[in-house]
PDB file of C-alpha atoms in Angstrom:
ATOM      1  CA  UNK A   1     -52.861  75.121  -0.267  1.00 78.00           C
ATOM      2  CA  UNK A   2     -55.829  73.274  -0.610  1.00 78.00           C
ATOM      3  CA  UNK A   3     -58.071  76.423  -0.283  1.00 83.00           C
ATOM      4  CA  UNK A   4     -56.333  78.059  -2.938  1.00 84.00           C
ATOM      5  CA  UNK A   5     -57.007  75.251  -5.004  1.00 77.00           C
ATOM      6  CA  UNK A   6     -59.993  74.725  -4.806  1.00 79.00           C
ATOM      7  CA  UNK A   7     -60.591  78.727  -5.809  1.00 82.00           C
ATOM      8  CA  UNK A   8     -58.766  77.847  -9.220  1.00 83.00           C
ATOM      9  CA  UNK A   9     -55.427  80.316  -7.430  1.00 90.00           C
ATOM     10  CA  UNK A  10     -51.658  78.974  -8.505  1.00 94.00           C
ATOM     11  CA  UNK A  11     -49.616  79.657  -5.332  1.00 97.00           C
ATOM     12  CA  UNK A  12     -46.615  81.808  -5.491  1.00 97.00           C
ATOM     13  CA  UNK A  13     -43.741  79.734  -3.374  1.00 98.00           C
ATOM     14  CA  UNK A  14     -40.349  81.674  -3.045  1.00 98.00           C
ATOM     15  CA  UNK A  15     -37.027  80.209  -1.633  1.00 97.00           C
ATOM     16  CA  UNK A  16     -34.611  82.352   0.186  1.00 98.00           C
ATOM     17  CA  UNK A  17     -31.159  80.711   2.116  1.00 97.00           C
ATOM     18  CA  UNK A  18     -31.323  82.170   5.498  1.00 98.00           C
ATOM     19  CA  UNK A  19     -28.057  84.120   6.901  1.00 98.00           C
ATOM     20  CA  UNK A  20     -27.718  85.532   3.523  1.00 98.00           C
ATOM     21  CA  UNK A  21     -26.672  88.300   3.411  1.00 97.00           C
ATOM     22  CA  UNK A  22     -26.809  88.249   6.894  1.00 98.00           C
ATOM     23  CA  UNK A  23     -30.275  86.847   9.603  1.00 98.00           C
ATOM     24  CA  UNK A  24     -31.424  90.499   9.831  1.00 98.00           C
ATOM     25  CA  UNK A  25     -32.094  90.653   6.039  1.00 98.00           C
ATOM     26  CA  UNK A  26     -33.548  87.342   5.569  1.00 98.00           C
ATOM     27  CA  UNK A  27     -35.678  89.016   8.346  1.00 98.00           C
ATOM     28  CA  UNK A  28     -36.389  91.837   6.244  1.00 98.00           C
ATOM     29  CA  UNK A  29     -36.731  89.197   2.865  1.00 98.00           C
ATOM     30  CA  UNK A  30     -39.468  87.066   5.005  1.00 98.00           C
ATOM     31  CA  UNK A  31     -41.335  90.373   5.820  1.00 98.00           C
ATOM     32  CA  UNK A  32     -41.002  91.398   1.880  1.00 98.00           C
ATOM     33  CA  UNK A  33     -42.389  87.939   0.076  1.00 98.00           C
ATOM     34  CA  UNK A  34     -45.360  88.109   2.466  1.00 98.00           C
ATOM     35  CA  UNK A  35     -46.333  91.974   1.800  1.00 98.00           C
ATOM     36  CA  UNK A  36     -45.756  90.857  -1.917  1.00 97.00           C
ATOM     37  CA  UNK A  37     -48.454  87.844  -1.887  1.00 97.00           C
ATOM     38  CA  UNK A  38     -46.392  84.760  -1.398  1.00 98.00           C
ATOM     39  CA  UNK A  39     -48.758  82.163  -0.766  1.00 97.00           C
ATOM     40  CA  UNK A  40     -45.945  79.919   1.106  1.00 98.00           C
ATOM     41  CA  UNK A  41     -42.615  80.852   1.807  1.00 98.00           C
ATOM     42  CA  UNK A  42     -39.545  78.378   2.354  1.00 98.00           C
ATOM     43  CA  UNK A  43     -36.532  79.113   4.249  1.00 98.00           C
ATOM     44  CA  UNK A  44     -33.428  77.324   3.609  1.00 97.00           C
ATOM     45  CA  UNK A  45     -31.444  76.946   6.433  1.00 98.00           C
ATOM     46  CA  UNK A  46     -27.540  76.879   5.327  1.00 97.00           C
ATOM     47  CA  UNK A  47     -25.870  73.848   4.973  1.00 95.00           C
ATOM     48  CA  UNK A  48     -22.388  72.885   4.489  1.00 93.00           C
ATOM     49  CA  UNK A  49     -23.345  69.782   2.351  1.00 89.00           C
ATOM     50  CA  UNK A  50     -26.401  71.125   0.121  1.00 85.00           C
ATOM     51  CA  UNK A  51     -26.308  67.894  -2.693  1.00 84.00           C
ATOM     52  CA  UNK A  52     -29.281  69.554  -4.309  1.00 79.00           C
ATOM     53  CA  UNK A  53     -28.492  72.714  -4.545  1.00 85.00           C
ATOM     54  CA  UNK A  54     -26.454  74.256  -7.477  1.00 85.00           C
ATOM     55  CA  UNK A  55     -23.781  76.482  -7.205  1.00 90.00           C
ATOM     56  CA  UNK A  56     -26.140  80.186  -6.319  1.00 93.00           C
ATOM     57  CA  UNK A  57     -27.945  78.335  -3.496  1.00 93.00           C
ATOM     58  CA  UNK A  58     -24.086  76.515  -2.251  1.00 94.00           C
ATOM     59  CA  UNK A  59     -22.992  80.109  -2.727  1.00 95.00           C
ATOM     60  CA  UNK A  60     -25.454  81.465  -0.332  1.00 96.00           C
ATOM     61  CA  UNK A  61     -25.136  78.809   1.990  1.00 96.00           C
ATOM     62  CA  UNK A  62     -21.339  79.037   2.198  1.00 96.00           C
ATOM     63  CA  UNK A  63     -21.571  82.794   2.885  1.00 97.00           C
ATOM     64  CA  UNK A  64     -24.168  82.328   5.546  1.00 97.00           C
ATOM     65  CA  UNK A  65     -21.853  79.521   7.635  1.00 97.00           C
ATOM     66  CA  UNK A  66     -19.257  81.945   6.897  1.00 97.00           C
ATOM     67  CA  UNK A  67     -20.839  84.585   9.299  1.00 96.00           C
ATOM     68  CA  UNK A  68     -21.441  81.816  11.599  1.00 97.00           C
ATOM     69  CA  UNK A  69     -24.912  81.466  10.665  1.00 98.00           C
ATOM     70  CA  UNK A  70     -26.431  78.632  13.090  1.00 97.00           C
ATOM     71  CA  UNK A  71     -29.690  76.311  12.882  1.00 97.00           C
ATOM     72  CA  UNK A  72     -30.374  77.980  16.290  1.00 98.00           C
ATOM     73  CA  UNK A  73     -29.871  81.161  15.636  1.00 98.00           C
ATOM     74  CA  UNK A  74     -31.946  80.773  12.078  1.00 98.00           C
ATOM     75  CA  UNK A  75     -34.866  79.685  14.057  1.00 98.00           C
ATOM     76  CA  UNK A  76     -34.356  82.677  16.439  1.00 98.00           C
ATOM     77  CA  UNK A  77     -34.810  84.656  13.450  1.00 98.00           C
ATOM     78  CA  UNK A  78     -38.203  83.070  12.595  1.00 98.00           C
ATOM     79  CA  UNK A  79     -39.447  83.178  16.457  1.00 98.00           C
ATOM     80  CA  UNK A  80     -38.859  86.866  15.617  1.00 98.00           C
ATOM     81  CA  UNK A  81     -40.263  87.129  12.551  1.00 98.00           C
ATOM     82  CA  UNK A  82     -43.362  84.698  11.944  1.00 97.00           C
ATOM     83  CA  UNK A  83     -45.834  85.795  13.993  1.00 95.00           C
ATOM     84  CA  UNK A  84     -46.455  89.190  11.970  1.00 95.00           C
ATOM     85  CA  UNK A  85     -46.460  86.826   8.701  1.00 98.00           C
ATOM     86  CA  UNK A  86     -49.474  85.891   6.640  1.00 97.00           C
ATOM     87  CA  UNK A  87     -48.136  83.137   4.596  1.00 97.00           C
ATOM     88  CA  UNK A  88     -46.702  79.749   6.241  1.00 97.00           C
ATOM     89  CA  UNK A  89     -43.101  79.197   6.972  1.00 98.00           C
ATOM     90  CA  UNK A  90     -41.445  75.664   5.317  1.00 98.00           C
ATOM     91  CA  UNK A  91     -38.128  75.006   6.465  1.00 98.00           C
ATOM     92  CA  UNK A  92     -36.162  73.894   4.211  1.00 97.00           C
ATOM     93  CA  UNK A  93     -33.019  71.235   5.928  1.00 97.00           C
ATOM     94  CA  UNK A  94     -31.168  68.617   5.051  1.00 96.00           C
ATOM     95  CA  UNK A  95     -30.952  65.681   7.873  1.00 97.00           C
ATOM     96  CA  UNK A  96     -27.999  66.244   9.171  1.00 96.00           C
ATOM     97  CA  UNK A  97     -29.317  68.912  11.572  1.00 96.00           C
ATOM     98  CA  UNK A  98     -32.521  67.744  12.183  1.00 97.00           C
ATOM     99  CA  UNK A  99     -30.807  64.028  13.436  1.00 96.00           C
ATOM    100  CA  UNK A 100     -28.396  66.419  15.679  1.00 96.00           C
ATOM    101  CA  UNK A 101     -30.857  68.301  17.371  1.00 97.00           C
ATOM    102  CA  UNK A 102     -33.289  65.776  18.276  1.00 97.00           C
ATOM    103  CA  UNK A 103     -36.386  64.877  15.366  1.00 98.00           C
ATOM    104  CA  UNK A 104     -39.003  65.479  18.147  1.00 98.00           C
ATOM    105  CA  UNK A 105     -37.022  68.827  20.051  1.00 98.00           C
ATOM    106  CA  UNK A 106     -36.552  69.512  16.055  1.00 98.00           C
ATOM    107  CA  UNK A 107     -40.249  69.665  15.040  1.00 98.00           C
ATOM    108  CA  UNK A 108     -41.716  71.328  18.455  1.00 98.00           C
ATOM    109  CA  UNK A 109     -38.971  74.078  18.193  1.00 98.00           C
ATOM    110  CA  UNK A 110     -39.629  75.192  14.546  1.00 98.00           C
ATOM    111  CA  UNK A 111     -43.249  74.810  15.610  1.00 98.00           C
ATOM    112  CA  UNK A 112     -43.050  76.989  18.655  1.00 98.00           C
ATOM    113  CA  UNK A 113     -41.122  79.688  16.656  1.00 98.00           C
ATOM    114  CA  UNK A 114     -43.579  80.016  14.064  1.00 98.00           C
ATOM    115  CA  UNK A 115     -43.050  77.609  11.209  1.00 98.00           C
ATOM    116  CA  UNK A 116     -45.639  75.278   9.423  1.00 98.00           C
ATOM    117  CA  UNK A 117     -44.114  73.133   7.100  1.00 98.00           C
ATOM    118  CA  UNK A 118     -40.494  71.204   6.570  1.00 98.00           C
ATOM    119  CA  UNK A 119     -38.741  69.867   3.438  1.00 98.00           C
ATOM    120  CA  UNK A 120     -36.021  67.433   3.234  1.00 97.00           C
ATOM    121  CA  UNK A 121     -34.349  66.950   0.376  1.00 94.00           C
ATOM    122  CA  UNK A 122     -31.826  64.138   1.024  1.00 94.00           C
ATOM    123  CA  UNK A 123     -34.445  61.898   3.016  1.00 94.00           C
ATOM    124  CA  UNK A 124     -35.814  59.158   0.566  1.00 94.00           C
ATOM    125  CA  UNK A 125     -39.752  57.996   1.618  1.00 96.00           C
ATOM    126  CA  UNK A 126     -38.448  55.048   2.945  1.00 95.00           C
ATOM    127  CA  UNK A 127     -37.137  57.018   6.107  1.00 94.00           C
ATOM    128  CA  UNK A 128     -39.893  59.736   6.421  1.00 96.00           C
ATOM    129  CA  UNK A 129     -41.644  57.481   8.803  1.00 95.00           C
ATOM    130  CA  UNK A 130     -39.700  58.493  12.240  1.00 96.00           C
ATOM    131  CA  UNK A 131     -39.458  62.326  10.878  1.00 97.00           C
ATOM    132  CA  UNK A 132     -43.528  62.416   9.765  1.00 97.00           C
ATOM    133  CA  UNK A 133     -44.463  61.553  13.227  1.00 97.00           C
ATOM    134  CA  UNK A 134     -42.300  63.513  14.621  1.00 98.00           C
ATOM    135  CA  UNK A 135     -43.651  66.824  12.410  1.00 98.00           C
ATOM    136  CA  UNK A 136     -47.324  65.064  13.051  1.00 97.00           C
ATOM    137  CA  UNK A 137     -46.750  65.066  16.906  1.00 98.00           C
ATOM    138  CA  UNK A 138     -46.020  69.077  16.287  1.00 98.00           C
ATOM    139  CA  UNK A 139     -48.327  69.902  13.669  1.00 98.00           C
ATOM    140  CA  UNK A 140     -45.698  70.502  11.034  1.00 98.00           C
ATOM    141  CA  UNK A 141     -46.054  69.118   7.743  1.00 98.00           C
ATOM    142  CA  UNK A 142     -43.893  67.770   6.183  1.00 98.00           C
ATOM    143  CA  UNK A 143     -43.728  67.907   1.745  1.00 98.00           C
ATOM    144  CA  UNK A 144     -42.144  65.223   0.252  1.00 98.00           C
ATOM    145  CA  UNK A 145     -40.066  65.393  -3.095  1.00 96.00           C
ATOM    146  CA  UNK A 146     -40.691  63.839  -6.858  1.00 94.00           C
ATOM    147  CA  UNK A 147     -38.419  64.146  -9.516  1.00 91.00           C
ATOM    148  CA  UNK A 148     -38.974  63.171 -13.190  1.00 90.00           C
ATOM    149  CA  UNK A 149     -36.891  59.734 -12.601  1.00 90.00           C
ATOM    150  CA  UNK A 150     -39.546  58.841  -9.600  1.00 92.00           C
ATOM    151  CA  UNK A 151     -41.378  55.790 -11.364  1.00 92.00           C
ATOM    152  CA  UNK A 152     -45.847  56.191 -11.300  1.00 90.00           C
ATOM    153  CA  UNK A 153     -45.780  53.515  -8.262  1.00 94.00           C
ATOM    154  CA  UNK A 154     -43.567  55.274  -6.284  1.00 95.00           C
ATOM    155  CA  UNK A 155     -44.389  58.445  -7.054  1.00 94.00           C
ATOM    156  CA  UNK A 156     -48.244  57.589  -5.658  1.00 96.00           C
ATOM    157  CA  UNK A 157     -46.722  56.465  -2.536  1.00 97.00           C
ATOM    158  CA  UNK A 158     -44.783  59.918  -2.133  1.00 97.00           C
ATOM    159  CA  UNK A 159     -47.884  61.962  -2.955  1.00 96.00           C
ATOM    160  CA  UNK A 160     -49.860  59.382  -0.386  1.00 96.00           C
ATOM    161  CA  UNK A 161     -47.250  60.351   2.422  1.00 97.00           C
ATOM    162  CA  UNK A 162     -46.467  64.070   1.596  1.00 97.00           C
ATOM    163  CA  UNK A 163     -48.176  66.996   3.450  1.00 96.00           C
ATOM    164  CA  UNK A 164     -49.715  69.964   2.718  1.00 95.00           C
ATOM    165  CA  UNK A 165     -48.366  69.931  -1.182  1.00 97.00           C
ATOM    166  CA  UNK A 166     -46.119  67.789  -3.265  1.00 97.00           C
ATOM    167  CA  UNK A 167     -43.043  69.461  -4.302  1.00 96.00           C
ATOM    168  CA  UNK A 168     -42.652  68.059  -8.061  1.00 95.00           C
ATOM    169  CA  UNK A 169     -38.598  69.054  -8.870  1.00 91.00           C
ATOM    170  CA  UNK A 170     -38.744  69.655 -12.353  1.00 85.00           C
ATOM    171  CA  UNK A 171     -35.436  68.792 -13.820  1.00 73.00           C
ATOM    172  CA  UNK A 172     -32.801  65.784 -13.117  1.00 68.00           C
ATOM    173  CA  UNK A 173     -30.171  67.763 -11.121  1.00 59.00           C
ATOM    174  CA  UNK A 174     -30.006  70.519  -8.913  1.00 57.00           C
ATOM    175  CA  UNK A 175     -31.654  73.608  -8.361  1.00 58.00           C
ATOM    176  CA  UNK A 176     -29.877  76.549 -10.439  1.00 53.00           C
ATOM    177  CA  UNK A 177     -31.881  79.169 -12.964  1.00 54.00           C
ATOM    178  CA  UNK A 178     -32.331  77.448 -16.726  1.00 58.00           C
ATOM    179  CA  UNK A 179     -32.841  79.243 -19.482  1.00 58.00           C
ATOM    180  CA  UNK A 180     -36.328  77.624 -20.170  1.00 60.00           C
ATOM    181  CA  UNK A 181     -38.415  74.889 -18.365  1.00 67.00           C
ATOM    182  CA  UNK A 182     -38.220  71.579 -19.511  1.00 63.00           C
ATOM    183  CA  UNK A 183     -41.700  70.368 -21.975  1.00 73.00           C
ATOM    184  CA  UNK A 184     -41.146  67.304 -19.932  1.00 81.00           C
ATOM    185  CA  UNK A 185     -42.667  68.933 -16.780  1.00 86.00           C
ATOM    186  CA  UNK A 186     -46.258  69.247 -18.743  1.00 87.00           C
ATOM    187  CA  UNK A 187     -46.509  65.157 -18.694  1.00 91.00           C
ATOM    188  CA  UNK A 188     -44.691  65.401 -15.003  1.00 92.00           C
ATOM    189  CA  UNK A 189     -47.792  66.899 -13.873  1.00 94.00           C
ATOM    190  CA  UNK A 190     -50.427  65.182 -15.707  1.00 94.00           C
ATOM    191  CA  UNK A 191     -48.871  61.826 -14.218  1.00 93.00           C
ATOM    192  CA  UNK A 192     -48.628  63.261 -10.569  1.00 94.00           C
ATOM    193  CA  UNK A 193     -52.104  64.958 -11.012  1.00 94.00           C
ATOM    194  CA  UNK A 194     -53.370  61.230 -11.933  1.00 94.00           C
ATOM    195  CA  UNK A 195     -52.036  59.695  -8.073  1.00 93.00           C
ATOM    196  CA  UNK A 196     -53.147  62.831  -6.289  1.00 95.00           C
ATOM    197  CA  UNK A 197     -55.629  65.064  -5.832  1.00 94.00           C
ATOM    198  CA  UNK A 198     -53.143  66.951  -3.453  1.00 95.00           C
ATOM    199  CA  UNK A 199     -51.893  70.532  -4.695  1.00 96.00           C
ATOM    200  CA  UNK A 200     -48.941  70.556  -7.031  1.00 97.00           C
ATOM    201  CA  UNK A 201     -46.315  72.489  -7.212  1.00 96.00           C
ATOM    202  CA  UNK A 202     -42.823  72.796  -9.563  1.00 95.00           C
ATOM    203  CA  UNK A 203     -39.709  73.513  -8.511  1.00 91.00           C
ATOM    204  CA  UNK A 204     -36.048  73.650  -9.974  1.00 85.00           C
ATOM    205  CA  UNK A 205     -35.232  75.847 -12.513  1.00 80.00           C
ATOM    206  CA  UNK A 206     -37.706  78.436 -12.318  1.00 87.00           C
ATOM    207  CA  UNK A 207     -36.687  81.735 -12.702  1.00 87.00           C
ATOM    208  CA  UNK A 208     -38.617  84.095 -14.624  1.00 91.00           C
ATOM    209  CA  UNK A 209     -42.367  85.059 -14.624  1.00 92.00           C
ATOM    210  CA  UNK A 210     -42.791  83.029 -18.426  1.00 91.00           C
ATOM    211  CA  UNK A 211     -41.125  80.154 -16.946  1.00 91.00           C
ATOM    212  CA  UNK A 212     -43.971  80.429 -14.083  1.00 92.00           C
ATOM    213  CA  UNK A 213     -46.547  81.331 -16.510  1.00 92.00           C
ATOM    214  CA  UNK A 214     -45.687  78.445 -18.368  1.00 90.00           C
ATOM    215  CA  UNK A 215     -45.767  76.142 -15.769  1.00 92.00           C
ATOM    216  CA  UNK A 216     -49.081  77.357 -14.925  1.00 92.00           C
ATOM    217  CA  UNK A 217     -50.420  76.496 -17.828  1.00 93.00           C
ATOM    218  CA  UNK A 218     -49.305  73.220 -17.794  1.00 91.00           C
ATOM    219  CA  UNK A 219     -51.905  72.856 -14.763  1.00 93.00           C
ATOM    220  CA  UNK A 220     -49.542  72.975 -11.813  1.00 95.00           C
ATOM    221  CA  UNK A 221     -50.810  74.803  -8.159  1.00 96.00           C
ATOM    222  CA  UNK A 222     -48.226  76.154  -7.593  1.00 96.00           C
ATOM    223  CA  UNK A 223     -44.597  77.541  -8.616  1.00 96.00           C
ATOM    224  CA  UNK A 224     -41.534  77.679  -6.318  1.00 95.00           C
ATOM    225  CA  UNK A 225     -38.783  79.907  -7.137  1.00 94.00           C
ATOM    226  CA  UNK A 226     -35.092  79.577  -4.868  1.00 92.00           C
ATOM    227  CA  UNK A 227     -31.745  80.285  -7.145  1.00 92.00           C
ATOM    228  CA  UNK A 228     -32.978  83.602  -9.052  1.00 94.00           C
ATOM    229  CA  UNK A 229     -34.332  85.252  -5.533  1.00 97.00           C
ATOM    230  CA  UNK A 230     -31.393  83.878  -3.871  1.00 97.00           C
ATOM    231  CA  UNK A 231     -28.989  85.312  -5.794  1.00 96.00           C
ATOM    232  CA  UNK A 232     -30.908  88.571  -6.092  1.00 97.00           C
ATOM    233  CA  UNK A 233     -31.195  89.280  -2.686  1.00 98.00           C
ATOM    234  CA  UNK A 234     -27.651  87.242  -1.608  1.00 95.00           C
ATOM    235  CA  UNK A 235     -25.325  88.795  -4.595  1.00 94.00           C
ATOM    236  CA  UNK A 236     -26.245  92.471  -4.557  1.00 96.00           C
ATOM    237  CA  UNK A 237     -23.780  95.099  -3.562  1.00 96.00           C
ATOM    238  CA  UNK A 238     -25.824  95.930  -0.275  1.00 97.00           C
ATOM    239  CA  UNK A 239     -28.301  94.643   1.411  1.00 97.00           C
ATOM    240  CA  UNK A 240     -30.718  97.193   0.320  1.00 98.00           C
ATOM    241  CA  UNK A 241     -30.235  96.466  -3.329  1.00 98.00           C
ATOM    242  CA  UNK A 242     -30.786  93.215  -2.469  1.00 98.00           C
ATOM    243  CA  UNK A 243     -33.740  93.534  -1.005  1.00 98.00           C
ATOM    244  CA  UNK A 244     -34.780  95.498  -3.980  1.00 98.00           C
ATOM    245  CA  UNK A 245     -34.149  93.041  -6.214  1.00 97.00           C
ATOM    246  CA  UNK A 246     -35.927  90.421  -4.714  1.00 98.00           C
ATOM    247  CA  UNK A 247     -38.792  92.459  -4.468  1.00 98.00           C
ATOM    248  CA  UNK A 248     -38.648  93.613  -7.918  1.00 97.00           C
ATOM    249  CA  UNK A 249     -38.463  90.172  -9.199  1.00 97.00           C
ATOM    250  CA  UNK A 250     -41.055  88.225  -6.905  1.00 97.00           C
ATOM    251  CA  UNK A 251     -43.920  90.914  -7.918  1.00 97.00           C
ATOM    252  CA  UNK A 252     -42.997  89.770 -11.085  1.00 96.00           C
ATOM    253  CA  UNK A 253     -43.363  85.712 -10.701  1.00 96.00           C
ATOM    254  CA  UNK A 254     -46.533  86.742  -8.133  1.00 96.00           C
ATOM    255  CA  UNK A 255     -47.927  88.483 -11.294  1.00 95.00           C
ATOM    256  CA  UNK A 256     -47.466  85.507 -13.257  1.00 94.00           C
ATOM    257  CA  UNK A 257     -49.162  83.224 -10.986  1.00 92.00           C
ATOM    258  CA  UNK A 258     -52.726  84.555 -10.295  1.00 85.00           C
TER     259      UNK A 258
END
């Protein structure tokens, strides 16, 4: 992220819920954002509890457990699938799983099977310390979140601690497509920008290459996209079409961010 930067390049960041439609698509999806020029890719892994994710991203999630869809048998899916990738893997996991498994088995597994980076969501800074050295002790990194409620003290400390990029959420809420991208986002990343000389990158919301163009121009490095991939490749009426669609629309957003 940081070399991209520093060559003036906004990084494309897709989202796609593993297990939806099923692990051997999400295979396929993984393979299909990298040959498209995803920068960094995150993988959600399903979760039965997703508080902030909106109703496309719960919908995907509740399909995947529905086929049984496991943590284990996600990161199977990456041990199969990473090493042929170009861009770096972020998991994407709430606690719950993590705490279950182990935080040190956690981070060396998703190491060892390919991944990169994790994200969070429902772990305040305050208890990032046991999970960072964990992810250190692997070399994973591990993003941390800022929202536009995060007050300019706090927010310094969350871009201090946070790895690789920091993941600016650009709306009060959860993720879900919006019909345009919040003006408040511009000032959002002028006031992270002026803690941090780490790479920034929105999230939440975006959906469309002139939301990501937009967002570009209001000096972000980077533009993640989950809900509108997700439910293109997750609500289709195959596989296939799915996988069409998701194709179809990240060249679009990767056009948008040069």
């Amino acid at each position: 992220m940081n070399a991209l930067k520093a060559k003036g390049k906004v990084a494309f960041i897709p989202f796609i819920c593993a297990g939806d439609p099923d692990l051997d698509t999400t295979s396929l999806a993984l393979r299909k954002l990298d040959e498209v020029g995803a920068d960094v890719i995150e993988l959600g892994v399903p979760y039965s509890d997703p508080l902030a994710d909106g109703p496309v991203i719960q919908g995907a999630a509740t399909r995947a457990l529905d086929k049984h869809t496991t943590l284990d048998k996600v990161i199977e899916m990456v041990r199969r699938t990473a090493p042929a990738m170009k861009a770096p893997l972020v998991m994407f996991t709430y606690y719950n799983p993590i705490m279950r498994k182990g935080l040190d088995n956690f981070a060396r597994t998703i190491k060892e099977a390919g991944a990169a980076g994790l994200l969070v969501p429902d772990l305040p800074l305050e208890e990032t310390v046991s999970v960072r050295a964990a992810c250190e002790k692997a070399g994973i990194e591990l993003v941390l979140l800022a929202t536009p409620t995060t007050p300019q003290a706090r927010m310094r400390a969350i871009a201090q601690a946070s790895q690789g990029f920091v993941y600016l959420v650009s709306v009060t809420g959860v993720t879900g497509m919006k019909e345009q991208v919040s003006g408040r986002v511009e000032g959002l990343v002028s006031e992270l920008k002026a803690v941090t000389d780490k790479p920034v990158c929105v999230g939440f919301g975006v959906s469309r290459a002139e939301h990501a163009k937009q967002i570009v121009s209001w000096g972000a490095d980077g533009v993640i996209c989950g809900s509108a991939l997700v439910k293109a490749l997750g609500e289709a009426s195959s596989p296939a079409e799915g996988l069409q669609a998701m194709e179809k629309l990240a060249r679009e957003l990767r056009a948008a961010t040069p």
